[in-house]
Coordinates of C-alpha atoms in Angstrom, one line a residue:
M4 CA 104.9 69.5 78.8
A5 CA 105.2 66.2 77.1
A6 CA 104.2 65.8 73.5
R7 CA 103.1 62.4 72.3
I8 CA 105.6 60.8 69.9
Y9 CA 104.2 58.7 67.1
P10 CA 105.7 55.1 67.1
L11 CA 108.4 54.0 64.7
T12 CA 108.0 51.3 62.1
L13 CA 110.7 48.5 62.3
V14 CA 111.3 46.9 58.9
L15 CA 111.9 43.3 59.9
A16 CA 110.2 40.1 58.7
S17 CA 109.6 39.2 62.3
S18 CA 107.4 41.1 64.8
L19 CA 107.6 44.9 64.7
W20 CA 108.3 47.3 67.5
G21 CA 107.4 50.8 68.4
I22 CA 108.6 53.0 71.2
G23 CA 107.8 50.9 74.2
I24 CA 104.8 49.1 72.5
D25 CA 104.1 46.6 69.7
L26 CA 102.9 48.1 66.5
P27 CA 99.5 47.0 65.4
H28 CA 100.6 46.5 61.8
A29 CA 103.4 44.6 60.0
I30 CA 105.1 45.0 56.7
G31 CA 104.6 42.1 54.4
A32 CA 107.6 40.0 53.4
A33 CA 106.9 40.8 49.7
N34 CA 107.6 44.5 50.4
Q35 CA 110.9 44.0 52.1
T36 CA 113.0 44.5 48.9
T37 CA 112.4 46.2 45.6
T38 CA 114.8 43.9 43.7
P39 CA 112.9 42.3 40.8
Q40 CA 112.3 38.5 41.1
S41 CA 113.8 38.0 37.7
Q42 CA 117.0 39.7 38.8
I43 CA 117.2 37.5 41.8
S44 CA 117.0 34.3 39.9
D45 CA 119.4 35.4 37.1
N46 CA 122.0 37.1 39.3
K47 CA 122.2 35.3 42.6
P48 CA 125.3 37.1 43.9
I49 CA 123.5 40.5 43.6
A50 CA 120.4 39.0 45.3
Q51 CA 122.4 37.6 48.1
N52 CA 124.3 40.9 48.6
T53 CA 121.0 42.8 48.7
T54 CA 119.5 40.3 51.2
T55 CA 122.6 40.5 53.4
R56 CA 122.6 44.3 53.3
K57 CA 118.9 44.5 54.1
A58 CA 119.5 42.1 57.1
E59 CA 122.2 44.4 58.3
A60 CA 120.0 47.5 57.9
D61 CA 117.2 45.8 59.8
R62 CA 119.6 44.9 62.6
L63 CA 120.8 48.5 62.8
Y64 CA 117.3 49.8 62.8
Y65 CA 116.3 47.5 65.6
Q66 CA 119.4 48.7 67.5
G67 CA 118.3 52.3 67.0
I68 CA 114.9 51.3 68.5
Q69 CA 116.6 49.9 71.6
Q70 CA 118.8 53.0 72.0
W71 CA 115.7 55.2 71.7
K72 CA 113.9 53.2 74.4
I73 CA 116.6 54.0 76.9
S74 CA 116.9 57.7 75.7
Q75 CA 120.2 57.3 74.0
F76 CA 119.2 59.6 71.2
E77 CA 122.6 60.5 69.8
A78 CA 123.4 56.8 69.5
A79 CA 120.0 56.2 67.8
V80 CA 120.8 58.9 65.3
Q81 CA 124.1 57.1 64.3
S82 CA 122.3 53.8 63.9
W83 CA 119.5 55.2 61.8
Q84 CA 121.9 57.2 59.6
Q85 CA 123.6 53.9 58.7
T86 CA 120.2 52.2 58.0
L87 CA 119.2 55.1 55.8
T88 CA 122.3 54.8 53.7
I89 CA 121.7 51.1 53.2
Y90 CA 118.0 51.3 52.5
R91 CA 118.7 53.9 49.9
D92 CA 121.4 51.9 48.3
I93 CA 119.2 48.8 47.9
K94 CA 116.2 51.0 46.9
D95 CA 114.0 49.9 49.8
R96 CA 111.6 52.9 50.0
Q97 CA 109.7 51.7 53.0
G98 CA 112.9 51.2 55.0
E99 CA 114.1 54.6 53.9
G100 CA 110.9 56.2 55.1
S101 CA 111.1 54.4 58.5
S102 CA 114.8 55.5 58.9
L103 CA 113.9 59.1 58.2
T104 CA 111.0 58.9 60.7
G105 CA 113.4 57.6 63.4
L106 CA 116.0 60.3 62.6
G107 CA 113.4 63.0 62.7
L108 CA 112.1 62.0 66.1
A109 CA 115.6 61.6 67.5
Y110 CA 116.6 65.1 66.2
Q111 CA 113.5 66.4 67.8
K112 CA 114.4 65.0 71.2
L113 CA 117.9 66.6 70.8
G114 CA 116.4 70.0 70.0
K115 CA 117.6 69.9 66.4
Y116 CA 114.3 71.0 64.9
D117 CA 115.6 72.0 61.5
N118 CA 116.9 68.5 60.9
A119 CA 113.7 67.0 62.3
I120 CA 111.5 68.9 59.9
E121 CA 113.7 68.0 56.9
C122 CA 113.5 64.2 57.8
H123 CA 109.8 64.2 58.5
L124 CA 109.0 66.0 55.1
Q125 CA 111.1 63.4 53.3
A126 CA 109.4 60.6 55.2
L127 CA 105.9 62.0 54.3
A128 CA 106.8 62.2 50.6
I129 CA 107.8 58.5 50.7
D130 CA 104.6 57.5 52.6
R131 CA 102.5 59.1 50.0
E132 CA 104.5 57.7 47.1
I133 CA 104.1 54.1 48.4
K134 CA 100.6 54.8 49.7
Y135 CA 101.4 53.8 53.3
K136 CA 98.4 55.5 55.0
L137 CA 99.3 54.6 58.5
S138 CA 102.8 56.0 58.3
E139 CA 101.5 59.1 56.4
G140 CA 99.3 59.9 59.4
W141 CA 102.3 59.5 61.8
S142 CA 104.6 61.7 59.6
L143 CA 102.0 64.4 59.5
G144 CA 101.7 64.2 63.3
N145 CA 105.5 64.3 63.7
L146 CA 105.7 67.5 61.6
G147 CA 103.1 69.0 63.9
L148 CA 105.3 68.1 66.9
A149 CA 108.3 69.8 65.4
Y150 CA 106.4 73.0 64.6
Y151 CA 104.8 72.9 68.1
S152 CA 108.3 72.9 69.6
L153 CA 109.1 76.0 67.6
G154 CA 106.0 77.9 68.8
K155 CA 104.1 77.6 65.5
Y156 CA 100.9 76.4 67.2
D157 CA 98.5 77.0 64.3
K158 CA 100.7 75.0 62.0
A159 CA 101.0 72.3 64.6
I160 CA 97.2 72.1 64.9
E161 CA 96.8 71.9 61.1
Y162 CA 99.2 68.9 60.9
Q163 CA 97.7 67.1 63.9
Q164 CA 94.1 67.5 62.5
Q165 CA 95.3 65.8 59.3
S166 CA 96.9 63.0 61.3
L167 CA 93.7 62.6 63.4
A168 CA 91.6 62.4 60.3
I169 CA 93.7 59.6 58.8
A170 CA 93.8 57.7 62.1
R171 CA 90.0 57.7 62.3
E172 CA 89.7 56.8 58.6
I173 CA 91.7 53.7 59.0
K174 CA 90.4 53.0 62.6
E175 CA 93.9 53.2 64.1
R176 CA 93.3 53.9 67.8
L177 CA 96.8 54.6 68.9
G178 CA 97.3 57.3 66.3
E179 CA 94.0 58.8 67.2
S180 CA 95.0 59.0 70.9
I181 CA 98.4 60.6 70.0
A182 CA 96.8 63.2 67.7
L183 CA 94.2 64.1 70.3
G184 CA 96.8 64.5 73.0
N185 CA 99.0 66.7 70.8
L186 CA 96.0 68.8 69.7
G187 CA 95.4 69.3 73.4
L188 CA 99.0 70.6 73.9
A189 CA 98.7 73.0 71.0
Y190 CA 95.4 74.5 72.4
Y191 CA 97.1 74.7 75.8
S192 CA 99.9 76.8 74.3
L193 CA 97.2 79.1 72.8
G194 CA 95.7 79.6 76.2
K195 CA 92.6 77.5 75.5
Y196 CA 92.9 75.4 78.6
D197 CA 89.3 74.0 78.8
K198 CA 89.6 72.8 75.2
A199 CA 93.0 71.3 76.0
I200 CA 91.5 69.3 78.9
E201 CA 88.8 68.0 76.6
Y202 CA 91.3 66.7 74.1
H203 CA 93.6 65.2 76.8
L204 CA 90.7 63.4 78.5
Q205 CA 89.7 61.8 75.1
S206 CA 93.3 60.8 74.5
L207 CA 93.7 59.4 78.0
A208 CA 90.5 57.3 77.6
I209 CA 91.8 55.7 74.4
A210 CA 95.3 55.1 75.9
R211 CA 93.7 53.2 78.8
E212 CA 91.4 51.3 76.5
I213 CA 94.3 50.0 74.4
K214 CA 96.5 49.6 77.5
E215 CA 99.2 52.0 76.2
R216 CA 101.0 52.9 79.4
L217 CA 103.4 55.4 77.8
G218 CA 100.5 57.5 76.4
E219 CA 98.5 57.1 79.7
G220 CA 101.5 58.6 81.6
Q221 CA 102.0 61.5 79.1
E222 CA 98.3 62.4 79.1
L223 CA 98.1 62.5 82.9
G224 CA 101.1 64.9 82.8
N225 CA 99.4 67.0 80.2
L226 CA 96.2 67.2 82.2
G227 CA 98.4 68.4 85.1
L228 CA 99.7 71.2 82.9
A229 CA 96.2 72.4 82.0
Y230 CA 95.0 72.4 85.6
Q231 CA 98.1 74.2 86.6
K232 CA 97.3 77.0 84.2
L233 CA 93.8 77.2 85.8
N234 CA 95.6 77.7 89.2
K235 CA 94.4 74.3 90.4
Y236 CA 97.9 73.4 91.7
D237 CA 97.0 70.6 94.0
K238 CA 95.0 68.8 91.3
A239 CA 97.9 69.4 88.9
I240 CA 100.4 67.8 91.3
E241 CA 98.1 64.8 91.7
Y242 CA 98.2 64.3 87.9
Y243 CA 101.9 64.9 87.8
L244 CA 102.7 62.3 90.5
Q245 CA 100.6 59.7 88.6
S246 CA 102.4 60.5 85.4
L247 CA 105.8 60.3 87.1
A248 CA 105.0 56.9 88.6
I249 CA 104.2 55.5 85.1
S250 CA 107.3 57.1 83.5
R251 CA 109.5 55.4 86.2
E252 CA 107.6 52.1 85.9
I253 CA 108.2 51.9 82.1
K254 CA 111.6 53.6 82.3
D255 CA 110.6 56.5 80.1
R256 CA 113.4 58.9 81.1
S257 CA 112.3 61.6 78.6
G258 CA 108.8 61.7 80.1
E259 CA 110.2 61.6 83.6
S260 CA 112.3 64.7 82.9
H261 CA 109.3 66.6 81.4
T262 CA 107.1 65.7 84.4
L263 CA 109.7 66.6 87.0
N264 CA 110.2 70.0 85.4
N265 CA 106.4 70.7 85.4
L266 CA 106.0 69.3 88.9
G267 CA 108.7 71.8 90.1
I268 CA 106.7 74.7 88.6
A269 CA 103.6 73.6 90.6
Y270 CA 105.6 73.4 93.8
R271 CA 107.1 76.8 93.1
E272 CA 103.6 78.4 92.6
L273 CA 102.6 76.9 96.0
N274 CA 105.8 78.4 97.6
R275 CA 107.2 74.9 98.2
D276 CA 110.6 76.2 97.0
R277 CA 112.8 73.4 98.4
E278 CA 110.6 70.7 96.6
A279 CA 110.6 72.8 93.5
M280 CA 114.4 73.0 93.5
T281 CA 114.7 69.3 93.9
S282 CA 112.3 68.6 91.0
F283 CA 114.1 71.0 88.7
Q284 CA 117.5 69.6 89.5
Q285 CA 116.3 66.0 88.9
A286 CA 114.8 67.1 85.6
L287 CA 118.1 68.8 84.6
T288 CA 120.2 65.7 85.5
I289 CA 118.1 63.4 83.3
A290 CA 117.8 65.9 80.4
R291 CA 121.6 66.3 80.3
E292 CA 122.1 62.5 80.5
I293 CA 119.8 61.9 77.5
G294 CA 120.7 65.0 75.6
A295 CA 117.2 66.6 75.7
R296 CA 118.3 70.3 75.2
S297 CA 114.8 71.7 75.4
V298 CA 114.1 70.3 78.8
E299 CA 117.6 71.2 79.9
G300 CA 117.0 74.9 79.0
Y301 CA 113.6 75.0 80.8
A302 CA 115.0 73.3 83.9
L303 CA 117.9 75.7 84.1
G304 CA 115.7 78.7 83.7
N305 CA 113.3 77.4 86.3
L306 CA 116.1 76.9 88.8
G307 CA 117.2 80.5 88.1
N308 CA 113.6 81.7 88.8
V309 CA 113.4 80.0 92.1
L310 CA 116.9 81.1 93.2
S311 CA 115.9 84.7 92.3
K312 CA 112.7 84.3 94.3
V313 CA 114.6 83.2 97.4
K314 CA 117.1 86.1 97.1
Q315 CA 120.1 84.3 95.8
P316 CA 120.8 86.5 92.8
E317 CA 124.3 85.3 92.0
L318 CA 123.2 81.7 91.7
A319 CA 120.0 82.7 89.8
I320 CA 122.1 84.6 87.3
L321 CA 124.4 81.6 86.8
F322 CA 121.5 79.2 86.0
Y323 CA 119.8 81.8 83.8
K324 CA 123.0 82.2 81.9
Q325 CA 123.3 78.4 81.3
S326 CA 119.7 78.3 80.2
V327 CA 120.2 81.2 77.7
N328 CA 123.4 79.4 76.3
V329 CA 121.4 76.2 75.7
R330 CA 118.7 78.2 73.9
E331 CA 121.4 79.9 71.8
A332 CA 122.8 76.5 70.8
I333 CA 119.3 75.6 69.6
R334 CA 118.9 78.9 67.8
K335 CA 122.2 78.4 66.0
D336 CA 120.8 75.1 64.6
L337 CA 117.6 76.9 63.4
R338 CA 119.4 79.3 61.0
K339 CA 118.4 77.3 57.9
L340 CA 114.7 77.7 58.7
D341 CA 112.5 80.7 57.8
K342 CA 113.0 83.9 59.9
D343 CA 109.4 83.7 61.2
I344 CA 110.1 80.2 62.6
Q345 CA 113.3 81.4 64.2
K346 CA 111.5 84.3 65.7
S347 CA 108.6 82.2 67.0
Y348 CA 111.1 79.9 68.8
L349 CA 112.7 82.9 70.4
D350 CA 109.2 84.1 71.5
T351 CA 108.8 80.8 73.4
V352 CA 112.0 81.2 75.5
E353 CA 112.7 85.0 75.6
K354 CA 111.2 85.4 79.1
T355 CA 114.4 83.8 80.5
Y356 CA 116.6 86.3 78.6
R357 CA 114.6 89.2 80.0
E358 CA 114.7 87.8 83.5
L359 CA 118.4 87.4 83.3
A360 CA 118.9 90.9 81.9
D361 CA 116.6 92.3 84.7
L362 CA 118.6 90.6 87.4
L363 CA 121.9 91.6 86.0
L364 CA 120.8 95.2 85.9
K365 CA 119.6 95.0 89.5
Q366 CA 123.2 93.8 90.4
D367 CA 124.7 96.7 88.3
R368 CA 126.3 94.2 86.0
V369 CA 125.5 96.4 83.0
L370 CA 127.9 95.1 80.4
E371 CA 126.6 91.5 81.0
A372 CA 123.1 92.8 80.7
Q373 CA 124.0 94.5 77.4
Q374 CA 125.3 91.2 76.1
V375 CA 121.9 89.5 76.8
L376 CA 120.1 92.3 75.0
D377 CA 122.3 91.7 72.0
L378 CA 121.2 88.1 71.9
L379 CA 117.5 89.1 72.1
K380 CA 117.9 91.6 69.2
V381 CA 119.8 89.4 66.7
Q382 CA 116.6 88.2 65.1
E383 CA 114.4 91.1 66.2
L384 CA 114.0 92.5 62.7
S385 CA 112.4 95.9 62.5
D386 CA 110.1 97.2 59.8
Y387 CA 112.8 99.6 58.6
L388 CA 116.1 97.7 58.9
K389 CA 116.2 94.5 56.9
T390 CA 119.7 93.2 57.7
V391 CA 121.2 92.1 61.0
R392 CA 124.9 92.1 61.6
G393 CA 125.8 89.1 63.8
N394 CA 129.2 88.1 65.1
E395 CA 130.9 85.3 66.8
Q396 CA 130.2 86.7 70.2
T397 CA 126.4 86.6 69.9
A398 CA 126.6 83.1 68.6
K399 CA 128.3 81.9 71.8
G400 CA 125.7 83.1 74.2
T401 CA 126.5 84.8 77.5
D402 CA 130.0 84.9 79.1
L403 CA 130.5 83.2 82.4
Q404 CA 132.6 84.9 85.1
R405 CA 135.4 82.7 86.5
P406 CA 133.6 82.0 89.8
E407 CA 130.5 80.9 87.8
Q408 CA 132.7 78.6 85.7
T409 CA 134.0 77.1 89.0
I410 CA 130.5 76.5 90.4
I411 CA 129.5 74.8 87.1
A412 CA 132.6 72.5 87.3
L413 CA 131.7 71.7 90.9
G414 CA 128.1 70.9 89.9
N415 CA 129.3 68.6 87.1
E416 CA 131.6 66.9 89.7
L417 CA 128.6 66.5 92.0
A418 CA 126.5 65.0 89.2
D419 CA 129.2 62.4 88.3
L420 CA 129.6 61.4 92.0
Q421 CA 125.8 61.1 92.4
K422 CA 125.7 58.8 89.3
L423 CA 128.4 56.6 90.7
D424 CA 126.6 56.5 94.0
R425 CA 123.3 55.4 92.2
L426 CA 125.3 52.6 90.5
G427 CA 127.0 51.6 93.8
K428 CA 130.5 52.4 92.4
L429 CA 131.7 55.0 94.9
D430 CA 135.1 54.3 96.5
P431 CA 135.9 55.7 99.9
V432 CA 137.7 58.7 98.6
K433 CA 134.8 59.7 96.3
Q434 CA 132.3 59.0 99.0
Q435 CA 134.1 61.5 101.2
R436 CA 134.2 64.0 98.4
L437 CA 130.5 63.6 97.8
A438 CA 129.8 64.1 101.5
Y439 CA 131.9 67.3 101.5
L440 CA 130.2 68.8 98.5
T441 CA 126.8 68.1 100.0
S442 CA 127.6 69.0 103.6
Q443 CA 127.1 65.4 104.8
E444 CA 123.5 65.3 103.4
S445 CA 122.7 61.7 102.7
D446 CA 119.2 62.1 101.2
R447 CA 119.8 62.3 97.5
N448 CA 116.7 64.4 97.0
Q449 CA 118.2 67.1 99.2
Q450 CA 121.8 66.9 98.1
F451 CA 121.5 69.6 95.4
N452 CA 120.1 72.2 97.9
A453 CA 122.8 71.3 100.3
F454 CA 125.4 71.7 97.5
L455 CA 124.3 75.2 96.8
K456 CA 124.9 76.1 100.4
S457 CA 128.3 74.3 100.7
P458 CA 131.5 76.2 101.6
E459 CA 132.9 75.5 98.1
V460 CA 130.0 77.2 96.3
Q461 CA 129.6 80.0 98.9
K462 CA 133.3 80.9 98.4
Q463 CA 132.6 81.5 94.7
I464 CA 129.5 83.5 95.4
E465 CA 131.5 85.8 97.7
Q466 CA 134.0 86.2 94.9
L467 CA 131.2 87.2 92.5
R468 CA 129.9 89.8 95.0
R469 CA 133.3 91.4 95.2
T470 CA 133.5 91.7 91.4
E471 CA 130.0 93.1 91.3
Q472 CA 131.2 96.0 93.5
A473 CA 133.7 96.8 90.8
Q474 CA 130.9 96.8 88.2
N475 CA 132.0 93.3 87.1
V476 CA 133.5 94.7 84.0
D477 CA 135.5 92.5 81.6
I478 CA 138.2 95.1 81.0
E479 CA 139.4 93.5 77.7
K480 CA 135.9 93.3 76.3
F481 CA 134.9 96.7 77.5
N482 CA 138.0 98.2 75.9
R483 CA 137.1 96.5 72.6
L484 CA 133.7 98.0 72.8
R485 CA 135.1 101.5 73.5
K486 CA 137.6 101.1 70.6
S487 CA 134.8 100.1 68.3
L488 CA 132.6 103.0 69.4
A489 CA 135.5 105.4 68.8
Q490 CA 135.4 104.5 65.1
V491 CA 132.2 106.6 65.0
Q492 CA 133.0 110.2 65.9
N493 CA 131.6 111.2 69.3
A494 CA 129.1 108.3 69.4
A495 CA 127.0 106.7 72.2
L496 CA 125.2 103.4 72.3
L497 CA 121.7 103.5 73.8
Y498 CA 119.8 100.4 75.0
P499 CA 116.3 100.3 76.4
L500 CA 115.0 97.1 78.1
I501 CA 111.2 96.9 78.6
L502 CA 110.1 95.0 81.7
D503 CA 106.7 94.5 83.2
D504 CA 106.9 97.2 85.9
R505 CA 109.5 99.6 84.4
F506 CA 112.0 99.9 81.6
E507 CA 115.8 100.2 82.0
L508 CA 118.1 102.4 79.9
I509 CA 121.8 101.8 79.3
L510 CA 124.1 104.3 77.7
I511 CA 127.7 103.5 76.7
T512 CA 130.2 105.9 75.2
A513 CA 133.9 105.6 74.2
T514 CA 135.0 107.6 77.2
T515 CA 132.7 106.7 80.1
P516 CA 131.7 103.6 82.1
P517 CA 128.2 102.2 81.3
I518 CA 125.5 104.4 82.7
R519 CA 122.1 102.9 83.8
R520 CA 118.8 104.7 84.4
T521 CA 115.5 103.3 85.5
I522 CA 112.2 104.6 84.3
N523 CA 109.3 103.6 86.5
L524 CA 106.6 103.0 83.8
K525 CA 104.5 99.9 83.4
R526 CA 104.8 98.0 80.1
E527 CA 101.1 98.5 79.3
V528 CA 101.3 102.3 79.8
L529 CA 104.4 102.4 77.5
N530 CA 102.8 100.3 74.9
A531 CA 99.6 102.4 74.9
A532 CA 101.8 105.6 74.4
I533 CA 103.7 103.9 71.5
V534 CA 100.4 103.1 69.8
E535 CA 99.2 106.7 70.2
F536 CA 102.5 108.1 69.0
R537 CA 102.4 105.9 65.9
A538 CA 98.9 106.9 65.0
N539 CA 99.8 110.6 65.3
L540 CA 102.9 110.2 63.1
R541 CA 100.7 108.7 60.4
D542 CA 98.0 111.4 60.6
P543 CA 99.1 114.5 58.7
S544 CA 96.4 116.6 60.4
S545 CA 97.5 115.7 64.0
F546 CA 99.0 118.4 66.1
D547 CA 100.0 116.0 68.9
V548 CA 103.3 114.8 67.4
R549 CA 105.4 117.3 69.3
K550 CA 103.6 116.4 72.6
D551 CA 104.2 112.7 72.0
G552 CA 107.8 113.3 70.9
Q553 CA 108.5 115.3 74.0
K554 CA 107.0 112.6 76.2
F555 CA 109.3 110.0 74.7
Y556 CA 112.3 112.4 74.8
D557 CA 111.7 112.7 78.6
W558 CA 111.7 108.9 78.9
L559 CA 114.5 107.9 76.6
I560 CA 117.0 110.9 76.2
H561 CA 116.5 113.4 79.0
P562 CA 117.9 111.0 81.7
F563 CA 121.2 111.2 79.9
D564 CA 121.2 114.9 78.8
A565 CA 124.2 115.8 81.0
E566 CA 126.3 112.8 80.0
L567 CA 125.6 113.3 76.3
Q568 CA 126.7 116.9 76.5
Q569 CA 129.7 116.1 78.6
A570 CA 130.9 113.4 76.1
K571 CA 130.1 115.8 73.2
V572 CA 128.0 113.0 71.6
Q573 CA 127.1 113.7 68.0
T574 CA 125.8 110.2 67.0
I575 CA 123.3 108.0 69.0
I576 CA 123.5 104.3 68.0
Y577 CA 120.1 103.0 69.1
A578 CA 119.2 99.3 69.8
P579 CA 115.4 99.4 70.4
D580 CA 113.6 96.8 72.4
G581 CA 110.1 95.4 71.8
Q582 CA 107.5 97.8 70.6
L583 CA 110.0 100.7 70.8
R584 CA 111.4 99.6 67.5
Y585 CA 108.2 101.1 65.9
I586 CA 109.0 104.6 67.1
P587 CA 111.6 106.5 65.1
L588 CA 114.0 108.0 67.6
A589 CA 114.4 110.9 65.2
A590 CA 110.8 112.0 66.0
L591 CA 111.6 112.7 69.7
Y592 CA 111.3 116.4 70.6
D593 CA 113.1 118.2 73.4
G594 CA 110.7 121.2 73.5
K595 CA 112.8 123.2 71.0
Q596 CA 114.3 120.7 68.5
W597 CA 113.6 117.3 67.0
L598 CA 116.2 114.8 68.0
V599 CA 117.4 114.4 64.4
E600 CA 118.4 118.1 64.5
K601 CA 120.6 117.5 67.5
Y602 CA 122.1 114.1 66.7
R603 CA 122.8 111.7 64.0
I604 CA 120.9 108.5 64.6
N605 CA 121.6 104.9 63.6
N606 CA 119.1 102.2 64.4
I607 CA 120.5 98.7 64.8
T608 CA 118.8 95.4 65.8
A609 CA 121.9 93.8 67.3
S610 CA 125.1 95.5 68.5
S611 CA 126.9 92.7 66.9
L612 CA 126.9 94.8 68.1
T613 CA 130.3 95.7 68.8
D614 CA 131.4 96.4 65.3
F615 CA 130.3 99.9 64.3
A616 CA 132.9 100.4 61.5
P617 CA 131.4 102.2 58.5
R618 CA 130.5 99.9 55.6
P619 CA 131.0 102.1 52.5
H620 CA 129.7 99.4 50.1
N621 CA 126.3 99.5 51.9
N622 CA 123.8 102.1 50.9
P623 CA 122.3 103.8 53.9
R624 CA 118.7 103.0 54.7
V625 CA 116.4 105.9 55.7
L626 CA 113.2 105.7 57.6
A627 CA 111.0 108.7 56.8
A628 CA 108.3 109.4 59.4
A629 CA 105.6 111.9 58.6
A630 CA 105.7 114.3 61.6
T631 CA 103.8 117.0 60.0
N632 CA 102.9 120.1 62.0
S633 CA 102.4 123.9 61.6
Q634 CA 106.0 124.2 60.4
N635 CA 105.8 121.2 58.1
I636 CA 108.8 119.5 59.5
Q637 CA 109.8 116.0 58.2
V638 CA 111.9 113.9 60.5
G639 CA 113.8 110.7 59.6
D640 CA 116.5 108.3 60.9
R641 CA 119.9 108.9 59.4
S642 CA 122.4 106.1 58.9
I643 CA 126.0 106.5 59.7
P644 CA 127.8 107.5 56.5

């Protein structure tokens, strides 16, 4: 999906520029500097210095605009950081606000949303201080865009509505079109597709009226999104192709990558898998070239999805892993933001994590699946555990097996060769290498598919399959995990993973290999049982607690009864998934005893998940759950002393 970006204001005495369009409004020459006129006449060297520095800032700002236009976002950041310093030094508030706006938009494109929000808030404060209504509307809209990218759709709508009101108040048609389009995207993300279409059609009409090709292309793509969600794939593809043609015409590489990714999804839904793969790969190539991490993450995940669908699990896992690692890099940058914003971002991307863990478990790559579950739980704060222990491992994302690393290196080599080929700079040796990697495929659109089937890649896939047969265990890492578990006497680590058609269980002890069990229970059935169990736990008059407790015991603990007894487990370290975090494990019942009477139980939200050493300076937290029955038993979770 492509959000509409508000144009930038260029602080120059000459004509002003936006992103691919001329702005409808100029800054007067009298506002170009805040140096008093008396000071200029009395102190000419200072005035000349200020004028010279302002000219340099204006030049750098214009340079940033040009870099932005060709999607060189990192370079634009460097230019605008320099302009911001100068404008602040010479006390040019309007120039300062414009620099902050540019930085915010560039950070947004790079997936650095914490920096983007900070810049937009500062720009908004300046706009209001100097009473620059046009820019105030844009800053509000840009804040809405940042929150939209983080999954905070209600907040995004609030900001876009404020932006729309200002645009209509000052009769600024461009801003009105942009706000309408971004409102459409927010409603799309809330599942209100008919309302989204209504907003996108209004936005498209204005864009065409004012002849704004960038906006026209983006709104055509956004209409494609909405129709795709209504399962009208042919109509969606029609809109995407129109959008793609405009993006290529005006050289909007960011819009091109968005549209290619969405086009690939439509092809995938129509089972046109080869075309889907080509579209996703093209989107990925552009996203990496321009540093658009969000699109990169989506394109990688979508490639994994198609490869899984066509029964190439090793390659699917590889692309899923890369997608997760891109998302982890973005999450790392969000740590300064509120926890609810961090969690809302994870909610927008966690499907890829679950698809990866699911596929890893199907391949019996249990420890790798456990690592993915760790990443999901780092910010999954439960109602009863308020701290999360993270470590360097979770911050790095998922590990890549050596054959996976080789395939990535080959893929990077392919991308470099294709780029040289597009530029006409391939020498005979590199031409031969490109032909070898793509099995002599000359059609650029089909080269990626050919590459995945090439002998080089297939050799690495075969190596992965051999390691899968040996459980694909990283011995060094597994030994570290066992050593850490051994610090807790007779302990076992229990992971559930809730999937749509079943849930998976993983048990790890200090003395055994990972053990996996599958419970064939649909997500909705499990969730309904959780709701019922919670209600009974809260009702002192309920006599159904034991029945519910035994049901969950049969699902979560009984599959490992023999292994727990054989390993003489005394402590269960439990990393709950999804709605299971609302069920106290201590309240499970085996028909004779509550689980808390058999085991010590420690709930964690991330296995940090590999450091279980006791922390004597921390007071243990206890969750008490009222499981009242005829014997008036109270159960609770115990923390490791």
